[in-house]
Short mmCIF file of C-alpha atoms in Angstrom, two decimals:
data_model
loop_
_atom_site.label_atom_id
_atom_site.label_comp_id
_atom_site.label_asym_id
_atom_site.label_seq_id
_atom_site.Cartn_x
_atom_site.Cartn_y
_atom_site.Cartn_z
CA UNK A 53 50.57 -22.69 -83.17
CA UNK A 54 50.28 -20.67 -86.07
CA UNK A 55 47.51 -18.47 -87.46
CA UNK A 56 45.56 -21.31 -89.34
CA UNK A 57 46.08 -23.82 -86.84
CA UNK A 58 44.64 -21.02 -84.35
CA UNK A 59 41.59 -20.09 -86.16
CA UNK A 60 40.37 -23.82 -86.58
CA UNK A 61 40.97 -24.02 -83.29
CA UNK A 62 38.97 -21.24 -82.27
CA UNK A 63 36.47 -22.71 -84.76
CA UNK A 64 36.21 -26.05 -83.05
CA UNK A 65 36.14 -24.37 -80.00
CA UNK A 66 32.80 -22.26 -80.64
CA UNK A 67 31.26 -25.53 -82.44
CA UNK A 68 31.90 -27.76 -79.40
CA UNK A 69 30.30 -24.92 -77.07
CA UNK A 70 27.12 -24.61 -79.21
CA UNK A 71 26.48 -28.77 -79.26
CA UNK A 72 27.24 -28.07 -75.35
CA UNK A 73 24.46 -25.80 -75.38
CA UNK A 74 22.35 -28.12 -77.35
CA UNK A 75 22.34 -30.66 -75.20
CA UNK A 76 21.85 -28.70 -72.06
CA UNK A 77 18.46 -27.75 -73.67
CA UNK A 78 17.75 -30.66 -74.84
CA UNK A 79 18.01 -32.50 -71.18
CA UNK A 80 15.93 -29.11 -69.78
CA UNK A 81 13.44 -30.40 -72.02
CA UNK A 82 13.14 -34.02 -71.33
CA UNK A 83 13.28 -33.13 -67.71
CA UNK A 84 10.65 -30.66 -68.29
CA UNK A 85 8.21 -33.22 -69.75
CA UNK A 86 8.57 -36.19 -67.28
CA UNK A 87 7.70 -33.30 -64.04
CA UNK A 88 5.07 -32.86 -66.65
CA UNK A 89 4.24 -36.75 -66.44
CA UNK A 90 4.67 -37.18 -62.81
CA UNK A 91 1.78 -34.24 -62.37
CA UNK A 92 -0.84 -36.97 -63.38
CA UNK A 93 0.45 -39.68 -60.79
CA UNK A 94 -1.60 -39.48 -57.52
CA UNK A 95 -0.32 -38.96 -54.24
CA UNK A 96 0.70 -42.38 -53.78
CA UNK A 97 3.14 -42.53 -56.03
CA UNK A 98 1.03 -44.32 -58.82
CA UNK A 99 -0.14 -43.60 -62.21
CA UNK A 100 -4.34 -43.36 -61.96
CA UNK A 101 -4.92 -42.26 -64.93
CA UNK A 102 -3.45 -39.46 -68.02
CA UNK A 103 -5.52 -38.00 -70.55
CA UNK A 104 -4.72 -37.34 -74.30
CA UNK A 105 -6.16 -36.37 -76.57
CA UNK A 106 -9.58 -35.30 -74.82
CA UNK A 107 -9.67 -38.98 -73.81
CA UNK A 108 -8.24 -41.31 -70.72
CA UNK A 109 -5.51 -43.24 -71.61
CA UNK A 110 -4.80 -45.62 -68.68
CA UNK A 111 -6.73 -46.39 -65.26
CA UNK A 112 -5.12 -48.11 -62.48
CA UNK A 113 -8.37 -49.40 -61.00
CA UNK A 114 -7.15 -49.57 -56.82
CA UNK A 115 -10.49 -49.68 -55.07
CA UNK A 116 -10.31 -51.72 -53.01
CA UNK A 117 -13.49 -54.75 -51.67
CA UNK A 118 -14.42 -52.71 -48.03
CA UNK A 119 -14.56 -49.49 -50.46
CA UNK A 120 -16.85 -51.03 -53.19
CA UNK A 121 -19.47 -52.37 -50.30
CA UNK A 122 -19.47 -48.64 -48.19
CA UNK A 123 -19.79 -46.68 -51.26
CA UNK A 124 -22.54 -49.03 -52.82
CA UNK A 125 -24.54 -49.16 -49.23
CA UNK A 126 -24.21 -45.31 -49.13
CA UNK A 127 -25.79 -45.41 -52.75
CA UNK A 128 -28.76 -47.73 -52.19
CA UNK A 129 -29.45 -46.18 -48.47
CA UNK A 130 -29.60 -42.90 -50.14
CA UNK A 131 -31.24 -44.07 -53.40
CA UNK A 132 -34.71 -41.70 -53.34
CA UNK A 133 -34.12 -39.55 -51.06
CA UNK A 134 -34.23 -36.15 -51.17
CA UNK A 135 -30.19 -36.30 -50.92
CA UNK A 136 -28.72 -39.16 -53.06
CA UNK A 137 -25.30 -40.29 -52.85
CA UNK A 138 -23.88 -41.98 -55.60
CA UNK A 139 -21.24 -44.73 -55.08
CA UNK A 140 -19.26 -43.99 -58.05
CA UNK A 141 -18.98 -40.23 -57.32
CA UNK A 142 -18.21 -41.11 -53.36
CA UNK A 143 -15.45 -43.38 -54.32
CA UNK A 144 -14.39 -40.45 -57.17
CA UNK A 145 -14.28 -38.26 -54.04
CA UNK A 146 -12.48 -40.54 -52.12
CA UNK A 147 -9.53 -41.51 -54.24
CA UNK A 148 -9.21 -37.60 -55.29
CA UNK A 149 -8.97 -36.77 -51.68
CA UNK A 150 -6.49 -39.58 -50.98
CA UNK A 151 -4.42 -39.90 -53.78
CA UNK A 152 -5.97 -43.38 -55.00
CA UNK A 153 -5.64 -45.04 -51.55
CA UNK A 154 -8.46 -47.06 -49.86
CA UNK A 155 -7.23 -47.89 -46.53
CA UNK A 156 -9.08 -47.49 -43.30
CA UNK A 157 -8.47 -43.94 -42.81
CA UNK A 158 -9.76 -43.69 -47.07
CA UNK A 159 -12.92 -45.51 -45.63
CA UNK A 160 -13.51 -43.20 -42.73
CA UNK A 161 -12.92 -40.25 -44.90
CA UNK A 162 -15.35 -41.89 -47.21
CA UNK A 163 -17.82 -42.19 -44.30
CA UNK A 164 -17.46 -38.42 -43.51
CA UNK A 165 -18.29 -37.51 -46.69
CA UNK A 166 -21.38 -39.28 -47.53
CA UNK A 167 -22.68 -38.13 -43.97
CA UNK A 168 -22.39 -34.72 -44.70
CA UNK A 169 -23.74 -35.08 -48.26
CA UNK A 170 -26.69 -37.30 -47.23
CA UNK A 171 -27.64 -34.80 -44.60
CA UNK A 172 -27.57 -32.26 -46.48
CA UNK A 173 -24.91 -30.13 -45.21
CA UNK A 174 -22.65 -30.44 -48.08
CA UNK A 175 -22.95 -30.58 -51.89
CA UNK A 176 -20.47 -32.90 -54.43
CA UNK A 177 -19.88 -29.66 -56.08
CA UNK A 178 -18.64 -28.04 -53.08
CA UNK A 179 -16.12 -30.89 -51.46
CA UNK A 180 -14.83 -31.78 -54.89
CA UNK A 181 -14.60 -27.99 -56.25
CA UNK A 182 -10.95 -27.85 -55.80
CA UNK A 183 -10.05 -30.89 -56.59
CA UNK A 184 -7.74 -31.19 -59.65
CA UNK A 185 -8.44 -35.16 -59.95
CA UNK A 186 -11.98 -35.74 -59.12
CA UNK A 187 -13.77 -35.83 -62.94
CA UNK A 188 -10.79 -37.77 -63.97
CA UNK A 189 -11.62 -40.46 -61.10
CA UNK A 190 -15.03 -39.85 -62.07
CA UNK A 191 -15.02 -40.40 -65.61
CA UNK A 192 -12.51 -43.50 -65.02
CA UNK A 193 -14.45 -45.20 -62.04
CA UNK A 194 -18.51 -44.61 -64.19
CA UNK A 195 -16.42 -46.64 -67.26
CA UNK A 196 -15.62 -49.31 -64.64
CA UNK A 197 -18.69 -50.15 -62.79
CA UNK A 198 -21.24 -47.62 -63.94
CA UNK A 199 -23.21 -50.00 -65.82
CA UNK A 200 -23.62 -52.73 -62.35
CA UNK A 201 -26.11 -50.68 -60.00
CA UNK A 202 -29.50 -49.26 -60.91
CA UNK A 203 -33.12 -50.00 -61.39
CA UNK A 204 -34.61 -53.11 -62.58
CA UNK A 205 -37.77 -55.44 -62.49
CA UNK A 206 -37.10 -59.03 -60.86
CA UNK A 207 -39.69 -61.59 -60.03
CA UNK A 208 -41.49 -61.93 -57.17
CA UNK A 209 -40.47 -64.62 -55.31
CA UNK A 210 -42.94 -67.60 -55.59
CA UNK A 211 -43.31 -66.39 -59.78
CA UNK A 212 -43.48 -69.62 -61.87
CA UNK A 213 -39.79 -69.78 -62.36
CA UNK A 214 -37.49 -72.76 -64.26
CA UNK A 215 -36.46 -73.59 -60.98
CA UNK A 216 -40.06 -74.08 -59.60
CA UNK A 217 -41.83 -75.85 -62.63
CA UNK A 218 -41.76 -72.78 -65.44
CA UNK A 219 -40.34 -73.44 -68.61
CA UNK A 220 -36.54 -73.29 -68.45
CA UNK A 221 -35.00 -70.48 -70.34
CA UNK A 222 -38.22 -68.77 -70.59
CA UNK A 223 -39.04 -65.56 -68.13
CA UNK A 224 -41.21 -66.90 -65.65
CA UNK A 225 -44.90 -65.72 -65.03
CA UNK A 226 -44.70 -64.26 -62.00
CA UNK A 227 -44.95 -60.44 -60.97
CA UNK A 228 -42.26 -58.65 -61.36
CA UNK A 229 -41.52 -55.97 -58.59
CA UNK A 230 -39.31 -52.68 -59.23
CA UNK A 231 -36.20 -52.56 -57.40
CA UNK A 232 -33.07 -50.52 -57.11
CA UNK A 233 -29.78 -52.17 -56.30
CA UNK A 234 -26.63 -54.35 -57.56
CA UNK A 235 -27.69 -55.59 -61.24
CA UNK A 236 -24.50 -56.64 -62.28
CA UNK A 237 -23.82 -60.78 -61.23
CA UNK A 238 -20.80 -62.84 -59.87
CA UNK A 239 -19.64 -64.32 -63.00
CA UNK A 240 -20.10 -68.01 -61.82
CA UNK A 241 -23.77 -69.87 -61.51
CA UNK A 242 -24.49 -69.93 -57.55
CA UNK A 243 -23.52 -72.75 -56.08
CA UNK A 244 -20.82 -73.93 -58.17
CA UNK A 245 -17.49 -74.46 -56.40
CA UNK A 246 -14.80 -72.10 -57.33
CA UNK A 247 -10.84 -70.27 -55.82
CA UNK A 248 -9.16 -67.38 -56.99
CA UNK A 249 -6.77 -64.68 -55.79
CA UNK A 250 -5.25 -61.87 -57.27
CA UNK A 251 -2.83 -62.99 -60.08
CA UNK A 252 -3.76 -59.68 -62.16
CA UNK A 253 -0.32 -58.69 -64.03
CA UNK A 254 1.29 -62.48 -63.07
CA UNK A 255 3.67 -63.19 -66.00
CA UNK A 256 2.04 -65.53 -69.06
CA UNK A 257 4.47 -66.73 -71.67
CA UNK A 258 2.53 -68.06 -74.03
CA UNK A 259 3.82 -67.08 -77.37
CA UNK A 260 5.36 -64.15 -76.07
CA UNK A 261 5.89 -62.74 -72.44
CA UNK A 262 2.86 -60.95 -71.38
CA UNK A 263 1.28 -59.80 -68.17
CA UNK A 264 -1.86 -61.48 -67.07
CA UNK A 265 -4.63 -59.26 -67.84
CA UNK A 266 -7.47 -60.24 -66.10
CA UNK A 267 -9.26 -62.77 -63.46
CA UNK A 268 -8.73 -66.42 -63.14
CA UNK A 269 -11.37 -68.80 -61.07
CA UNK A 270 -10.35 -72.03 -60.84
CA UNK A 271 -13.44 -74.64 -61.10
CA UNK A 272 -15.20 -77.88 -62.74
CA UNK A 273 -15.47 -78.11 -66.27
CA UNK A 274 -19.23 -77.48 -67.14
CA UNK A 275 -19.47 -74.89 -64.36
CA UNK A 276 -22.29 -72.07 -65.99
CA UNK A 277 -20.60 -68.81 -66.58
CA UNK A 278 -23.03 -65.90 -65.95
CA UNK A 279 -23.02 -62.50 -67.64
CA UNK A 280 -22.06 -60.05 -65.65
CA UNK A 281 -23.55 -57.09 -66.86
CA UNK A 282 -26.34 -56.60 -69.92
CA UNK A 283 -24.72 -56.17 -73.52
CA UNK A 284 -24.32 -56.91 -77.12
CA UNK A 285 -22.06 -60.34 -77.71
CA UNK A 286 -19.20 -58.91 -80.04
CA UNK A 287 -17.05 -61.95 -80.19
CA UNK A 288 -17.42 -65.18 -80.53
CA UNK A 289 -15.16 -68.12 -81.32
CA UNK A 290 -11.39 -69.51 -80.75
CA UNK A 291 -8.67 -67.65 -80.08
CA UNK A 292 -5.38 -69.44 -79.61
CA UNK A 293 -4.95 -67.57 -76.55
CA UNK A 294 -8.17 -67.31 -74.74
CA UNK A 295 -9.45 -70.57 -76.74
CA UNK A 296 -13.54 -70.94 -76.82
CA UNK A 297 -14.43 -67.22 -75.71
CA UNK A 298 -16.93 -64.62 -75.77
CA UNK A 299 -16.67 -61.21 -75.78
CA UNK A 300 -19.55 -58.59 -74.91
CA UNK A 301 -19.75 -54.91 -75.19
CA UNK A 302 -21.84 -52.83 -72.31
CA UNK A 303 -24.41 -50.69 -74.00
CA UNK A 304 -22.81 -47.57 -73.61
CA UNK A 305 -19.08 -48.87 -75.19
CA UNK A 306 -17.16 -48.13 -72.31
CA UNK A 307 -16.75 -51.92 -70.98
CA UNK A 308 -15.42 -54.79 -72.89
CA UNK A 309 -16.04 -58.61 -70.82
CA UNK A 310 -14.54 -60.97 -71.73
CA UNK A 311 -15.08 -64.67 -70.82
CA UNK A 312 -12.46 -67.48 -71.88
CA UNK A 313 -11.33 -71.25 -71.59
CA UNK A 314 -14.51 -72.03 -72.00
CA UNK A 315 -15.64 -75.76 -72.39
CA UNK A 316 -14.23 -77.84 -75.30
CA UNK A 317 -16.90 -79.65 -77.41
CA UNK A 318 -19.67 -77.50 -76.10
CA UNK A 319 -18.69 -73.97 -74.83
CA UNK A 320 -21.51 -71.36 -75.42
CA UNK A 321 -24.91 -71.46 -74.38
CA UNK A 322 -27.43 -72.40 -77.03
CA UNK A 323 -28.29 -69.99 -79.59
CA UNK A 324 -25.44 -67.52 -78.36
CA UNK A 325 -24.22 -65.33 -81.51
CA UNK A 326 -22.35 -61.99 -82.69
CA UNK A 327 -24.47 -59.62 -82.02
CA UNK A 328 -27.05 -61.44 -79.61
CA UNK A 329 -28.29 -59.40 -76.80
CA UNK A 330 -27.80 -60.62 -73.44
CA UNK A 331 -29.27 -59.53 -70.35
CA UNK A 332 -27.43 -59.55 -67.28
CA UNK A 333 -27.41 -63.10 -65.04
CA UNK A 334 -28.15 -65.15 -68.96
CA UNK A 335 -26.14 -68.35 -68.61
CA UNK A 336 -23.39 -67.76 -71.52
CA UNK A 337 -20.94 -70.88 -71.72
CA UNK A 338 -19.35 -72.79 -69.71
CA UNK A 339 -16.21 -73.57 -67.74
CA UNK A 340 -13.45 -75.80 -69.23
CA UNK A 341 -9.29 -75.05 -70.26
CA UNK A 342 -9.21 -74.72 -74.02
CA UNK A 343 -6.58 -72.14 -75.68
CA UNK A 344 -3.14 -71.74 -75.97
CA UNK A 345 -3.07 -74.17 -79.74
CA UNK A 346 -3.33 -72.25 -82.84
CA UNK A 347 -5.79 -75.59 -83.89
CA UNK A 348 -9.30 -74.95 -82.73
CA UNK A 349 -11.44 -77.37 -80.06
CA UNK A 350 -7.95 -77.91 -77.59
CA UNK A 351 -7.35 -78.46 -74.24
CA UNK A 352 -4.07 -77.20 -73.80
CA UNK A 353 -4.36 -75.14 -70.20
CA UNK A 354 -3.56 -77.20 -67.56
CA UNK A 355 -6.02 -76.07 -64.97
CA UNK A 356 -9.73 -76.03 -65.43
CA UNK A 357 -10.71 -72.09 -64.90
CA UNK A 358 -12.51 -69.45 -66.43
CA UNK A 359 -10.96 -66.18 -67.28
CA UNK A 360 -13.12 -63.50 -67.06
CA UNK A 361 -11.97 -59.40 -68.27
CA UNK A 362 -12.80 -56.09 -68.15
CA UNK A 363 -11.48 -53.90 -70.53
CA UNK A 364 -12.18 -50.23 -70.21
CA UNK A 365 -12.79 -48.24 -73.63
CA UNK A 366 -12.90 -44.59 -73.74
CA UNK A 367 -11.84 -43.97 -77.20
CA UNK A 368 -12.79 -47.14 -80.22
CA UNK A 369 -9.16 -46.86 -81.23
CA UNK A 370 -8.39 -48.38 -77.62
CA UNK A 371 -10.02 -51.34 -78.50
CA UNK A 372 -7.57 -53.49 -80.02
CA UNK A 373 -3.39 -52.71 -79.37
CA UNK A 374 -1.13 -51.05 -77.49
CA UNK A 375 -3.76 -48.86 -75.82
CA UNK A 376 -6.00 -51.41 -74.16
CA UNK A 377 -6.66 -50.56 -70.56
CA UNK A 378 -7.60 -54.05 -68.45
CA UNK A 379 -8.12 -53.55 -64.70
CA UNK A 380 -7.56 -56.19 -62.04
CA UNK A 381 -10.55 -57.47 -60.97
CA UNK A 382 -9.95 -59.08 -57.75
CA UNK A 383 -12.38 -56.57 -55.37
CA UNK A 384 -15.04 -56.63 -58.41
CA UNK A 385 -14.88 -60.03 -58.12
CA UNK A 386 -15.74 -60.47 -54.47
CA UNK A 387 -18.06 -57.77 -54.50
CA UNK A 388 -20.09 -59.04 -56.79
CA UNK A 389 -20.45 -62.46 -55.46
CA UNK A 390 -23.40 -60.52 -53.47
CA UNK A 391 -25.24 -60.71 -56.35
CA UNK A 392 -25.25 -64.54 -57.50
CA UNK A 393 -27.64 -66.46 -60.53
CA UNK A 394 -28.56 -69.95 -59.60
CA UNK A 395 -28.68 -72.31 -62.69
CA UNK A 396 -30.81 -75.69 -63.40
CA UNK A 397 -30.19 -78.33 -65.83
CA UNK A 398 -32.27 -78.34 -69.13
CA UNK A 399 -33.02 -82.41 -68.86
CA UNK A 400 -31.76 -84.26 -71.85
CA UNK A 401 -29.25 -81.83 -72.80
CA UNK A 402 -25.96 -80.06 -72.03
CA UNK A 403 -27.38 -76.76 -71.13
CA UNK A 404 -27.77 -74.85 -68.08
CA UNK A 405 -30.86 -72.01 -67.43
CA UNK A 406 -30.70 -69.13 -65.11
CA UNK A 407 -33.70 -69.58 -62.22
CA UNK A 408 -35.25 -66.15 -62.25
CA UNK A 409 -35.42 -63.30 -64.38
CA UNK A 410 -35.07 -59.39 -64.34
CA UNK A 411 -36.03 -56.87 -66.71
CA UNK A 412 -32.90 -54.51 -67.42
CA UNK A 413 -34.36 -51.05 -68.84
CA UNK A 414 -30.92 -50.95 -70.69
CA UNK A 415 -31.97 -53.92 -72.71
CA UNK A 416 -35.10 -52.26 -73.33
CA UNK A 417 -33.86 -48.80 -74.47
CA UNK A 418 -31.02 -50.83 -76.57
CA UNK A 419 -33.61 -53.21 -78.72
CA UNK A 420 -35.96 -49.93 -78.94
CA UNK A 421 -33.52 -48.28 -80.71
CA UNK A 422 -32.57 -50.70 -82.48
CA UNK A 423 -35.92 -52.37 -83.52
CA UNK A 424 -35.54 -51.65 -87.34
CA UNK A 425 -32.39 -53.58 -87.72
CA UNK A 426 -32.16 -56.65 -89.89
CA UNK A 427 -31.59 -59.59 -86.95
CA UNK A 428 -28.17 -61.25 -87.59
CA UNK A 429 -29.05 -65.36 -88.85
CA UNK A 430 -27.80 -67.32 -86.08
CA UNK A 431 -24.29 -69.07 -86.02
CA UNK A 432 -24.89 -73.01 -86.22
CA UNK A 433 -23.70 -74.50 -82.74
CA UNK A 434 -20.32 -75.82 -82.38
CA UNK A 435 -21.74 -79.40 -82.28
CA UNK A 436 -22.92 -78.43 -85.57
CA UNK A 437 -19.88 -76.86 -87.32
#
């Protein structure tokens, strides 16, 4: 070798060390960033939530049915005295302290807990003051069922009701009597026959291959499909997906339902529009299997269900895209059916009335503030389009 052919050498040498060196640092880094990553997964080995940008980016919603009915009979037991528990701050506490599990020893830790802070012998500040995970469960759990428990006005039984010779669709006359409990509803009229399981994340293919994001309860077509929770309707109309479908922002932004398949021919509630307020147990629509056609008015799913959704919303840019969070609904679903709307015919026509009535302050303190705003013209039914 001579002296040229040993200086490029030497030269290729030093160059081959240095992209060595490059690429050690590089894969330090990468590692670096996923133990980064894998600080936000729970004890259980899976993803809860991560936050960006001052905001939560994904919730993996694993309470589980047992969980939902402790923490909410902890809540209303509770509810006035001079040491409140709250259920979504007990079940915050819980899936900090366990990683995001709710199994039977999550349930008797849950217990524990809301002992001691009924009692009085321990303050939420104190169990939850070294927790690293707690507000994040909090903030992510108050998004996902913040809006179902609280106080409301119902009538009395006995009020003169649609059910009992009142005017259908009208609030009856009846007293109405202040109560504090579950004022979110099972999303099917009581009564009606329905199944379902847990098929959240079951593959769809559809016009492309997608993960089933959200609840599916099998039924009759015509079956009345109650509103969960109080809102602003802020959708309306086909989608070749969903087919007939509504879509109805909570108050406070953070939840996103979202009803679909609904009934071909007829499949909203009379008088339903963008931007209608709806208070919580309204008959909406109705069941039927419409979607999946890009033409409007089809029946092209083969089983008669509704689909019903929750999407959580913590930032508006989360709304639409690749940054929608959906939960699986299955627990929600069964817990609610403790709270159910019975429905009676409207004679003559195709429309269904809820029975009884509540006052939701949240509809109140919504059309308060928004008293001086031009009313939307209603949408022409679909018999009518």
């Amino acid at each position: 070798m001579n002296k040229r052919q040993r200086a490029r050498y030497v030269s290729c040498l030093r160059k081959g060390i240095l992209v060595e060196c490059v690429l050690v640092l590089a894969l330090a880094a990468v590692v670096a960033g996923r133990q980064g990553k894998d600080e936000s997964r729970s004890a259980a080995g899976s993803l809860i939530l991560s936050v960006d940008e001052d905001y939560i980016k994904w919730v993996d919603f694993t309470v589980s049915y047992d969980a939902l009915c402790k923490a909410y009979d902890w809540d209303v037991k509770t509810h006035g005295t001079e040491h409140e528990v709250g259920w979504v701050e007990l079940l915050a506490y819980t899936a900090a302290k366990t990683g995001g599990k709710f199994d039977n020893s999550a349930l008797k830790t849950m217990d524990k807990a809301a002992k001691k802070l009924s009692e009085g012998e321990a303050v939420l500040e104190e169990l939850t003051a070294d927790m690293k995970y707690y507000e994040y469960y909090r903030e992510a759990y108050d998004a996902a069922i913040g809006g179902l428990v609280g106080e409301y006005k119902r009538e009395k039984e006995g009020g003169n009701t649609a059910a009992d010779g009142g005017a259908a669709g009208t609030a009856g006359d009846g007293e109405y009597e202040t109560v504090y409990g579950l004022k979110g509803y099972f999303p099917i009229a009581r009564g009606f026959d329905y199944t379902h399981y847990d098929d959240f994340g079951a593959g769809r293919s559809y016009g492309y291959k997608r993960k089933h994001l959200g609840h599916d309860m099998m039924g009759l077509v015509g079956t009345p499909i109650i509103a969960v929770e109080s809102g602003v309707v802020e959708a309306l109309g086909w989608n070749q997906y969903g087919g007939w479908r509504i879509g109805i922002r909570s108050f406070d932004g953070k939840r996103y339902y979202y009803y679909a398949h609904l009934r071909q021919n007829y499949p909203y509630a009379e008088g339903l529009a963008e931007g209608s307020v709806v208070t919580a147990g309204d008959v909406i629509g109705y069941m039927g299997h419409t979607g999946y056609s890009a033409k409007e008015n089809v029946n092209n799913i083969d089983v008669v269900h509704l689909h019903w959704g929750l999407q959580l919303i913590f930032d508006e840019s989360q709304k639409e895209g690749n940054n929608e969070i959906w939960i699986d609904l299955y627990a929600l679903t069964r817990f609610l059916a403790k709270h159910t709307q019975a429905a009676v015919k409207v004679e003559g026509t195709k429309e269904w009335k809820r029975t009884s009535y509540i006052v939701d302050p949240a509809v109140e303190e919504y059309e308060a503030g928004h008293s001086g705003e031009v009313q939307k013209e209603e949408e022409p039914s679909m018999l009518e389009k």
